[in-house]
Coordinates of C-alpha atoms in Angstrom, one line a residue:
M106 CA -43.8 34.9 14.9
A107 CA -43.0 32.5 17.7
K108 CA -45.1 34.5 20.1
K109 CA -48.1 34.6 17.8
K110 CA -47.9 30.8 17.2
E111 CA -47.7 30.2 21.0
G112 CA -50.8 32.4 21.4
R113 CA -52.7 30.5 18.8
E114 CA -51.7 27.1 20.3
S115 CA -52.8 28.2 23.8
G116 CA -56.0 29.6 22.2
K117 CA -56.8 26.1 20.9
K118 CA -56.5 24.6 24.3
Q119 CA -58.6 27.2 26.1
D120 CA -62.4 26.9 26.0
F121 CA -63.7 30.5 26.3
T122 CA -67.0 29.2 27.5
G123 CA -65.3 28.4 30.8
E124 CA -65.9 24.7 30.3
C125 CA -63.3 22.0 29.9
D126 CA -62.8 20.7 26.4
L127 CA -60.8 17.5 26.1
D128 CA -60.8 17.9 22.3
G129 CA -59.1 21.3 22.3
G130 CA -61.6 22.8 20.0
F131 CA -62.1 19.9 17.6
V132 CA -65.6 19.8 16.3
S133 CA -67.1 16.4 15.3
P134 CA -67.8 16.3 11.5
I135 CA -70.7 13.8 12.2
K136 CA -73.9 15.7 13.1
T137 CA -76.5 13.4 11.5
V138 CA -76.6 9.9 9.9
R139 CA -75.9 11.6 6.5
D140 CA -72.5 12.6 7.8
L141 CA -71.4 9.0 8.4
S142 CA -68.5 8.3 6.1
L143 CA -65.1 6.5 6.4
K144 CA -63.3 9.9 6.4
N145 CA -65.4 11.5 9.1
I146 CA -65.3 8.4 11.3
Q147 CA -61.5 8.3 10.9
S148 CA -61.3 12.0 11.8
L149 CA -63.5 11.4 14.9
V150 CA -61.4 8.4 16.0
T151 CA -58.1 10.1 15.6
A152 CA -59.0 13.6 16.9
S153 CA -61.7 13.3 19.6
R154 CA -60.5 12.4 23.1
Y155 CA -64.1 11.8 24.1
F156 CA -64.7 9.3 21.4
Q157 CA -61.3 7.6 22.1
S158 CA -62.1 7.5 25.9
L159 CA -65.6 6.1 25.2
I160 CA -64.1 3.3 23.0
V161 CA -61.6 2.4 25.8
L162 CA -64.4 2.4 28.4
M163 CA -66.5 0.1 26.3
V164 CA -63.6 -2.3 25.8
I165 CA -62.9 -2.3 29.5
G166 CA -66.7 -2.7 30.2
L167 CA -66.8 -5.6 27.7
F168 CA -64.0 -7.4 29.5
L169 CA -65.5 -6.8 33.0
R170 CA -68.9 -8.0 32.0
F171 CA -68.0 -11.1 30.0
Y172 CA -65.0 -12.2 32.1
N173 CA -65.9 -15.3 34.1
L174 CA -69.5 -15.0 32.9
G175 CA -70.2 -18.6 33.5
F176 CA -68.2 -19.0 36.7
N177 CA -71.1 -18.7 39.2
S178 CA -73.9 -21.2 39.2
L179 CA -77.4 -20.1 38.4
W180 CA -79.1 -19.2 41.6
L181 CA -82.8 -19.4 42.3
D182 CA -84.0 -16.3 40.3
E183 CA -81.8 -17.2 37.4
A184 CA -83.1 -20.8 37.4
S185 CA -86.6 -19.4 37.5
T186 CA -85.6 -17.4 34.3
Y187 CA -84.7 -20.7 32.7
T188 CA -87.9 -22.4 33.9
I189 CA -90.1 -19.7 32.3
S190 CA -88.0 -19.1 29.2
V191 CA -88.2 -22.6 27.9
K192 CA -91.9 -22.2 27.5
S193 CA -93.5 -20.9 24.3
F194 CA -94.0 -17.2 23.6
A195 CA -97.7 -17.6 24.5
G196 CA -96.8 -19.8 27.5
I197 CA -94.5 -17.1 28.8
W198 CA -97.2 -14.5 28.5
Q199 CA -99.6 -16.8 30.3
V200 CA -97.1 -17.2 33.2
T201 CA -97.0 -13.4 33.5
A202 CA -100.8 -13.1 33.4
S203 CA -101.2 -15.9 35.9
G204 CA -99.1 -14.1 38.6
E205 CA -95.4 -14.0 37.6
F206 CA -94.1 -10.7 39.1
N207 CA -91.9 -9.9 36.1
P208 CA -93.0 -8.8 32.6
P209 CA -92.4 -11.2 29.6
L210 CA -90.0 -9.3 27.4
F211 CA -86.8 -10.6 29.0
Y212 CA -88.1 -14.1 29.0
W213 CA -89.0 -13.9 25.4
A214 CA -85.5 -12.7 24.6
E215 CA -84.0 -15.6 26.7
H216 CA -86.3 -18.0 24.8
V217 CA -84.6 -17.0 21.6
M218 CA -81.2 -17.3 23.2
L219 CA -81.9 -20.8 24.4
M220 CA -82.2 -21.9 20.8
L221 CA -78.4 -21.5 20.7
G222 CA -77.7 -23.7 23.7
N223 CA -78.3 -24.1 27.4
N224 CA -75.7 -22.9 29.9
E225 CA -74.9 -20.1 32.2
V226 CA -73.1 -18.0 29.5
I227 CA -76.1 -18.3 27.1
L228 CA -78.5 -17.3 29.8
R229 CA -76.4 -14.3 30.9
F230 CA -75.3 -13.1 27.5
I231 CA -78.1 -10.6 26.9
P232 CA -77.6 -8.8 30.3
A233 CA -73.9 -8.7 29.7
L234 CA -74.2 -7.3 26.2
L235 CA -76.8 -4.7 27.3
G236 CA -74.5 -3.8 30.2
V237 CA -71.8 -2.9 27.7
L238 CA -74.2 -1.0 25.4
T239 CA -75.5 1.0 28.4
I240 CA -72.0 2.6 28.8
P241 CA -72.4 5.0 25.7
L242 CA -76.0 5.7 26.8
F243 CA -74.7 7.1 30.1
Y244 CA -72.3 9.3 28.1
L245 CA -75.2 10.6 25.9
I246 CA -77.3 11.3 29.0
G247 CA -74.5 13.3 30.6
K248 CA -73.9 15.1 27.4
E249 CA -77.5 16.0 27.0
F250 CA -77.9 17.0 30.6
L251 CA -74.7 19.1 30.9
D252 CA -71.7 18.5 28.7
R253 CA -69.4 15.9 27.2
N254 CA -67.3 15.9 30.4
A255 CA -70.2 14.9 32.5
G256 CA -71.0 12.3 29.9
I257 CA -67.6 10.7 29.9
I258 CA -67.4 10.7 33.7
A259 CA -70.9 9.1 34.0
A260 CA -69.9 6.5 31.3
A261 CA -66.8 5.7 33.4
A262 CA -68.9 5.3 36.5
C263 CA -71.2 2.9 34.6
T264 CA -68.1 1.0 33.2
V265 CA -66.6 0.1 36.6
S266 CA -69.7 0.0 38.8
P267 CA -69.6 -3.3 40.7
F268 CA -73.4 -3.0 41.1
L269 CA -74.0 -2.7 37.4
I270 CA -71.4 -5.4 36.6
Y271 CA -73.0 -7.8 39.0
Y272 CA -76.4 -7.4 37.4
S273 CA -74.8 -7.5 33.9
Q274 CA -73.7 -11.1 34.9
E275 CA -77.1 -12.2 36.1
A276 CA -79.8 -13.8 34.0
R277 CA -82.5 -11.4 35.1
A278 CA -84.2 -8.4 33.5
Y279 CA -82.5 -5.6 35.5
M280 CA -80.0 -4.6 32.8
M281 CA -82.6 -4.7 30.1
M282 CA -84.7 -2.4 32.2
L283 CA -81.8 0.0 32.7
F284 CA -80.8 -0.1 29.0
F285 CA -84.3 1.0 27.9
V286 CA -84.7 3.5 30.7
A287 CA -81.4 5.1 29.7
L288 CA -82.6 5.3 26.1
A289 CA -85.9 6.8 27.2
T290 CA -84.0 9.3 29.4
I291 CA -81.9 10.4 26.4
F292 CA -84.9 11.1 24.2
F293 CA -86.7 12.7 27.1
L294 CA -83.8 15.2 27.6
R295 CA -83.7 15.8 23.9
A296 CA -87.5 16.3 23.7
M297 CA -87.4 18.8 26.5
K298 CA -84.9 20.9 24.5
S299 CA -86.3 20.4 21.0
G300 CA -90.0 19.8 21.5
S301 CA -89.7 17.4 18.6
L302 CA -92.6 15.0 18.2
I303 CA -90.2 12.2 17.1
H304 CA -88.2 12.6 20.3
W305 CA -91.4 12.4 22.4
I306 CA -92.6 9.3 20.5
L307 CA -89.2 7.6 21.0
F308 CA -89.4 8.5 24.6
G309 CA -92.8 6.7 24.7
V310 CA -91.5 3.7 22.8
F311 CA -88.4 3.1 25.0
S312 CA -90.4 3.8 28.1
A313 CA -92.8 1.0 27.1
L314 CA -89.9 -1.4 26.4
A315 CA -88.5 -0.6 29.8
F316 CA -91.9 -1.3 31.4
W317 CA -92.2 -4.6 29.4
S318 CA -88.7 -5.5 30.9
H319 CA -89.5 -4.7 34.5
F320 CA -92.6 -3.3 36.3
Y321 CA -90.6 -0.9 38.5
A322 CA -89.4 1.1 35.4
F323 CA -92.8 2.8 35.7
V324 CA -91.5 4.8 38.7
M325 CA -88.7 6.4 36.6
I326 CA -91.1 7.0 33.7
A327 CA -93.6 8.7 36.0
A328 CA -90.8 10.8 37.6
L329 CA -89.7 12.1 34.1
V330 CA -93.3 13.0 33.2
L331 CA -93.8 14.7 36.5
Y332 CA -90.6 16.7 36.0
A333 CA -91.8 17.9 32.6
L334 CA -95.1 19.1 34.1
I335 CA -93.3 20.9 36.9
E336 CA -90.9 22.5 34.4
W337 CA -93.7 23.8 32.2
A338 CA -96.2 24.7 35.0
P339 CA -95.3 28.4 35.3
R340 CA -95.8 28.9 31.6
I341 CA -98.3 26.2 30.7
R342 CA -100.1 28.4 28.2
T343 CA -97.0 29.2 26.2
E344 CA -95.8 25.7 26.5
L345 CA -99.1 24.2 25.4
A346 CA -97.5 22.8 22.2
N347 CA -94.8 21.0 24.1
L348 CA -97.5 19.7 26.5
R349 CA -99.3 18.2 23.5
M350 CA -96.1 16.5 22.4
L351 CA -95.6 15.1 25.9
V352 CA -99.2 13.8 25.8
A353 CA -98.4 12.1 22.5
G354 CA -95.4 10.4 24.1
I355 CA -97.6 9.2 27.0
I356 CA -100.2 7.9 24.5
V357 CA -97.5 5.9 22.7
F358 CA -96.5 4.4 26.0
V359 CA -100.0 3.5 27.0
V360 CA -100.9 2.0 23.7
L361 CA -97.8 -0.2 23.6
S362 CA -98.1 -1.2 27.3
L363 CA -101.9 -1.5 27.6
P364 CA -102.1 -5.3 27.9
L365 CA -99.3 -5.2 30.5
I366 CA -100.8 -2.3 32.4
I367 CA -104.0 -4.3 32.9
V368 CA -102.0 -7.3 34.2
T369 CA -99.9 -5.0 36.4
L370 CA -102.9 -3.6 38.2
Q371 CA -104.1 -7.1 39.0
L372 CA -100.6 -8.3 40.1
F373 CA -100.2 -5.2 42.3
V374 CA -103.4 -6.0 44.2
L375 CA -102.2 -9.6 44.6
R376 CA -98.7 -8.7 45.7
T377 CA -99.8 -6.0 48.3
S378 CA -102.5 -8.2 49.7
S379 CA -100.3 -9.4 52.5
A380 CA -97.2 -8.2 54.3
P381 CA -93.8 -9.0 52.6
T382 CA -91.8 -11.9 54.1
Y383 CA -88.5 -10.7 52.6
G384 CA -86.8 -7.6 51.3
I385 CA -85.8 -4.4 53.0
Q386 CA -88.4 -2.2 54.7
G387 CA -88.5 1.5 55.6
L388 CA -85.5 3.8 55.5
G389 CA -83.3 0.7 55.1
I390 CA -84.1 0.6 51.4
I391 CA -82.6 4.0 51.0
L392 CA -79.4 3.3 52.8
E393 CA -78.9 -0.1 51.2
T394 CA -79.6 1.3 47.7
F395 CA -76.9 3.9 48.1
I396 CA -74.5 1.3 49.4
Q397 CA -75.1 -1.1 46.5
V398 CA -75.2 1.5 43.7
A399 CA -72.1 3.2 45.1
G400 CA -70.2 0.0 44.8
M401 CA -71.1 -2.3 47.7
N402 CA -68.6 -0.6 50.0
D403 CA -69.2 1.8 52.9
I404 CA -66.2 4.0 52.2
A405 CA -67.0 4.2 48.5
M406 CA -70.6 5.1 49.5
Y407 CA -69.6 8.0 51.7
L408 CA -67.3 9.4 49.1
L409 CA -69.6 9.0 46.1
V410 CA -72.7 10.2 48.0
A411 CA -70.7 13.3 49.0
L412 CA -69.9 13.9 45.4
F413 CA -73.5 13.3 44.4
I414 CA -74.7 16.0 46.9
V415 CA -72.0 18.4 45.6
G416 CA -73.2 17.6 42.1
I417 CA -76.8 18.4 43.1
I418 CA -75.8 21.8 44.6
Q419 CA -73.7 22.5 41.5
A420 CA -76.6 21.6 39.3
F421 CA -78.8 24.1 41.0
R422 CA -76.1 26.7 40.5
I423 CA -75.9 25.9 36.8
G424 CA -79.7 25.9 36.4
K425 CA -82.5 25.4 38.8
N426 CA -84.2 22.9 36.5
K427 CA -81.1 20.7 36.5
G428 CA -81.1 20.5 40.3
I429 CA -84.8 19.8 40.4
F430 CA -84.3 17.0 37.9
L431 CA -81.8 15.2 40.1
V432 CA -83.6 15.8 43.3
L433 CA -87.1 15.0 42.0
I434 CA -86.2 11.6 40.5
T435 CA -84.2 10.6 43.6
V436 CA -86.7 11.7 46.2
L437 CA -89.8 10.4 44.3
T438 CA -88.2 7.0 43.8
F439 CA -87.2 6.7 47.4
V440 CA -90.6 7.9 48.7
I441 CA -92.5 5.4 46.5
S442 CA -90.1 2.6 47.5
Y443 CA -90.3 3.5 51.2
I444 CA -94.1 3.2 51.1
L445 CA -94.2 0.1 49.0
S446 CA -91.6 -1.6 51.1
F447 CA -94.3 -2.2 53.8
K448 CA -96.7 -3.6 51.1
M449 CA -94.4 -5.8 48.9
P450 CA -90.8 -7.1 48.9
M451 CA -88.5 -4.2 48.0
L452 CA -84.8 -4.7 47.0
P453 CA -82.2 -2.2 45.7
R454 CA -81.9 -4.0 42.4
Y455 CA -85.5 -2.9 41.5
L456 CA -84.1 0.7 41.8
I457 CA -81.2 0.0 39.3
F458 CA -82.4 3.0 37.2
L459 CA -81.3 5.3 40.0
S460 CA -77.7 4.7 38.9
I461 CA -78.5 7.1 36.0
V462 CA -79.3 10.0 38.4
F463 CA -76.6 9.0 40.9
F464 CA -73.8 8.8 38.4
L465 CA -75.1 11.9 36.7
G466 CA -74.9 13.9 39.9
I467 CA -71.4 12.7 40.6
A468 CA -70.4 13.6 37.1
V469 CA -71.8 17.2 37.5
S470 CA -69.6 17.7 40.6
Y471 CA -66.5 17.8 38.4
R472 CA -67.5 21.5 37.6
V473 CA -66.7 22.4 41.2
V474 CA -63.2 21.1 41.1
Y475 CA -62.7 22.5 37.6
S476 CA -63.6 26.0 38.8
L477 CA -60.8 25.7 41.3
W478 CA -58.3 23.9 39.1
N479 CA -58.7 24.9 35.5
T480 CA -57.2 21.9 33.7
R481 CA -58.3 18.8 31.7
A482 CA -56.7 16.7 34.4
V483 CA -59.8 17.2 36.5
V484 CA -62.0 15.1 34.1
Y485 CA -59.3 12.4 33.9
G486 CA -58.9 12.5 37.6
F487 CA -62.6 11.8 38.2
I488 CA -62.4 8.8 35.9
I489 CA -59.3 7.5 37.7
L490 CA -60.9 8.0 41.0
L491 CA -63.9 5.9 40.0
F492 CA -61.6 3.2 38.8
V493 CA -59.6 3.2 42.0
I494 CA -62.7 3.1 44.2
S495 CA -64.2 0.2 42.4
A496 CA -60.9 -1.9 42.1
P497 CA -60.9 -3.5 45.5
V498 CA -64.6 -4.6 45.3
L499 CA -64.1 -5.9 41.8
A500 CA -61.0 -7.8 42.8
G501 CA -63.0 -9.6 45.5
Y502 CA -65.9 -10.1 43.1
Y503 CA -63.8 -12.0 40.5
S504 CA -61.8 -14.0 43.1
G505 CA -64.7 -16.2 44.4
F506 CA -68.3 -17.1 44.3
S507 CA -70.9 -14.3 44.5
K508 CA -73.8 -16.6 44.2
E509 CA -74.8 -20.0 45.7
D510 CA -72.7 -22.8 44.3
W511 CA -75.5 -25.0 43.1
R512 CA -73.2 -26.6 40.5
G513 CA -70.7 -27.8 43.1
F514 CA -73.4 -28.7 45.6
S515 CA -75.3 -30.8 43.1
A516 CA -72.2 -32.7 42.0
T517 CA -71.6 -33.6 45.7
L518 CA -75.2 -34.6 46.2
Q519 CA -75.0 -36.7 43.0
Q520 CA -72.1 -38.6 44.6
K521 CA -73.7 -39.1 48.0
T522 CA -77.1 -40.3 46.8
L523 CA -77.8 -44.0 46.0
P524 CA -80.7 -45.5 44.0
G525 CA -83.9 -45.3 46.0
D526 CA -82.8 -42.3 48.2
V527 CA -85.1 -39.4 48.6
V528 CA -84.2 -35.7 48.1
I529 CA -86.4 -33.0 49.7
S530 CA -86.0 -29.4 48.7
V531 CA -86.8 -27.0 51.6
P532 CA -88.5 -24.7 50.6
G533 CA -89.9 -26.6 47.6
Y534 CA -89.2 -23.9 44.9
I535 CA -85.4 -24.2 45.4
S536 CA -85.8 -27.4 43.3
Q537 CA -85.4 -25.1 40.3
P538 CA -81.6 -24.4 40.7
L539 CA -81.1 -27.8 42.1
D540 CA -82.6 -29.6 39.2
Y541 CA -80.7 -27.5 36.7
Y542 CA -77.6 -29.3 37.9
Y543 CA -78.8 -32.4 39.7
S544 CA -80.5 -35.2 37.8
S545 CA -82.8 -37.4 40.0
T546 CA -83.2 -39.7 36.9
K547 CA -79.5 -40.2 36.6
A548 CA -79.1 -40.8 40.4
Q549 CA -82.3 -42.9 40.4
T550 CA -83.7 -40.9 43.4
K551 CA -87.1 -39.4 44.2
E552 CA -87.5 -35.7 44.7
Y553 CA -90.1 -33.9 46.7
G554 CA -90.6 -30.3 47.9
A555 CA -91.6 -29.1 51.4
T556 CA -92.1 -25.7 52.9
T557 CA -93.8 -26.1 56.2
A558 CA -93.3 -28.5 59.2
A559 CA -96.5 -30.3 58.1
D560 CA -95.0 -30.8 54.6
L561 CA -91.8 -32.2 56.1
D562 CA -93.7 -34.5 58.4
R563 CA -95.9 -35.8 55.6
V564 CA -93.1 -36.3 53.0
T565 CA -90.8 -37.9 55.5
T566 CA -93.5 -40.4 56.6
E567 CA -94.3 -41.2 53.0
S568 CA -90.7 -42.0 52.3
G569 CA -90.7 -44.9 54.6
N570 CA -87.2 -46.3 55.5
H571 CA -85.4 -44.8 52.5
T572 CA -82.4 -42.5 53.2
I573 CA -83.6 -38.9 53.0
Y574 CA -81.5 -35.9 52.2
Y575 CA -82.9 -32.4 52.9
V576 CA -81.6 -29.5 50.8
V577 CA -82.2 -26.3 52.6
T578 CA -81.5 -22.6 51.9
G579 CA -82.1 -19.4 53.8
D580 CA -85.3 -18.9 51.7
I581 CA -87.0 -21.1 54.3
S582 CA -87.2 -18.1 56.6
A583 CA -89.2 -16.2 54.0
A584 CA -91.3 -19.1 52.9
D585 CA -92.2 -20.1 56.5
P586 CA -91.8 -17.0 58.6
A587 CA -93.3 -18.7 61.6
G588 CA -90.1 -20.8 61.8
D589 CA -91.9 -24.2 62.3
A590 CA -90.0 -25.8 59.4
V591 CA -86.6 -24.7 60.8
Q592 CA -87.6 -26.1 64.2
W593 CA -88.7 -29.4 62.6
L594 CA -85.3 -29.7 60.9
K595 CA -83.5 -29.0 64.1
N596 CA -85.4 -31.8 65.9
N597 CA -85.4 -34.4 63.2
T598 CA -82.3 -34.1 61.0
T599 CA -78.5 -34.2 61.2
Y600 CA -76.3 -31.7 59.4
V601 CA -74.2 -33.2 56.6
G602 CA -72.5 -30.2 54.9
S603 CA -72.9 -27.2 52.7
D604 CA -71.8 -25.7 49.4
A605 CA -68.7 -23.7 49.0
T606 CA -70.5 -20.4 49.8
Q607 CA -72.2 -21.9 52.9
L608 CA -75.6 -20.8 51.6
I609 CA -76.9 -24.2 50.7
Y610 CA -77.2 -26.8 53.5
L611 CA -77.6 -30.6 53.4
F612 CA -79.2 -32.6 56.2
T613 CA -80.2 -36.2 56.5
R614 CA -82.8 -37.9 58.7
S615 CA -81.6 -38.4 62.2

């Protein structure tokens, strides 16, 4: 009897499909919404290692994204978020239509949040919350793409990614875009399997929401549609019904995004009309994106990129279509970004949706190790590895400033200035983060903006004999690429000091 019992127990632990099963054969009683009951939920919580692991990851992700959420000052882009979000809903749309290079959805959401108060935590709350909610979406993507193990590893990568944590603590639309792109990807993968009209419609809806969050989401959406067309190309006649469903999803996207599409075309012409003065050009955008997505650490990049490549190879072994999915989205995104980098400013954060494909490829690579070492420890080992790789970067991230210290700088400036003094922001638009913390009314000073040497000459002359303070950041190189303003400052001012990060500089008239 003992031998039979031992055999049954070992049979429970072994997955005869050859795939690792952390649940030891447990089957979730919840298949649809109708199955939701206290008993079934309790069964899932107590018996499913995947569900338990996902809860733990979300708790950790919650802590990592909300810890010290208000520690860093708002920097230029975040201050711009505030400047736009305080406008009315119609005013926010007008700003977008007039040339703002970000869609209005995130600003609308921030407008609502500002009704609850006005501080760094309020402004960063939505990205932080969406950062946490994206963790289970990575799990579902991995599960749909391959299996639950790939899902939990991808979720772990999302949880501790310094790149995603950083943008979860920034009052910009990047995490909102990633959240909706992840939802669109889930329903895309489901639609490819089921051919269900509702799945294609939901793909269209969430794709539209992603596009309304950030223009660059269109690259991922286009890559997914192209993948579907490539997948069905050899059997287009037999897959005609599916093609119609895909077209239905595209129509939903176009209808929901039509006003924004018109504005986007106009803005694209405007933004590409002259060479970019900042950002990363050429192949540099590829390397820098890998560095940042992999955790802002060279060693981590080499290791994770190696796992990503192994994952792609393994994906081709599992099914050619899976390998094509990973390669197509990655290559297409980089090719488009490479070309556009010579036409408009290009930064790795615009490519944040690539973290889905990158972490998915890393997660798929577990199959290679599992084929050599048939134990559940492989899955847990991958999760631990991701935590260990991220730990040093996160320790540094939470131990000091990761953004310009406008709060501290403005407090110092408030102490230095006397009634009647003049403060000049160089370039002029950095007055946005400065004015969030510094009150010229309270200090009884006058504020001006200057970008070029001619601006500086004019404002300085108009200020007469008053004491002048020049607030300068590295943005001056992008705003005045000829360098005339920098030379003017060297010739006519004296250095006073900087903020704690040495990214904001204070000068006074010589």
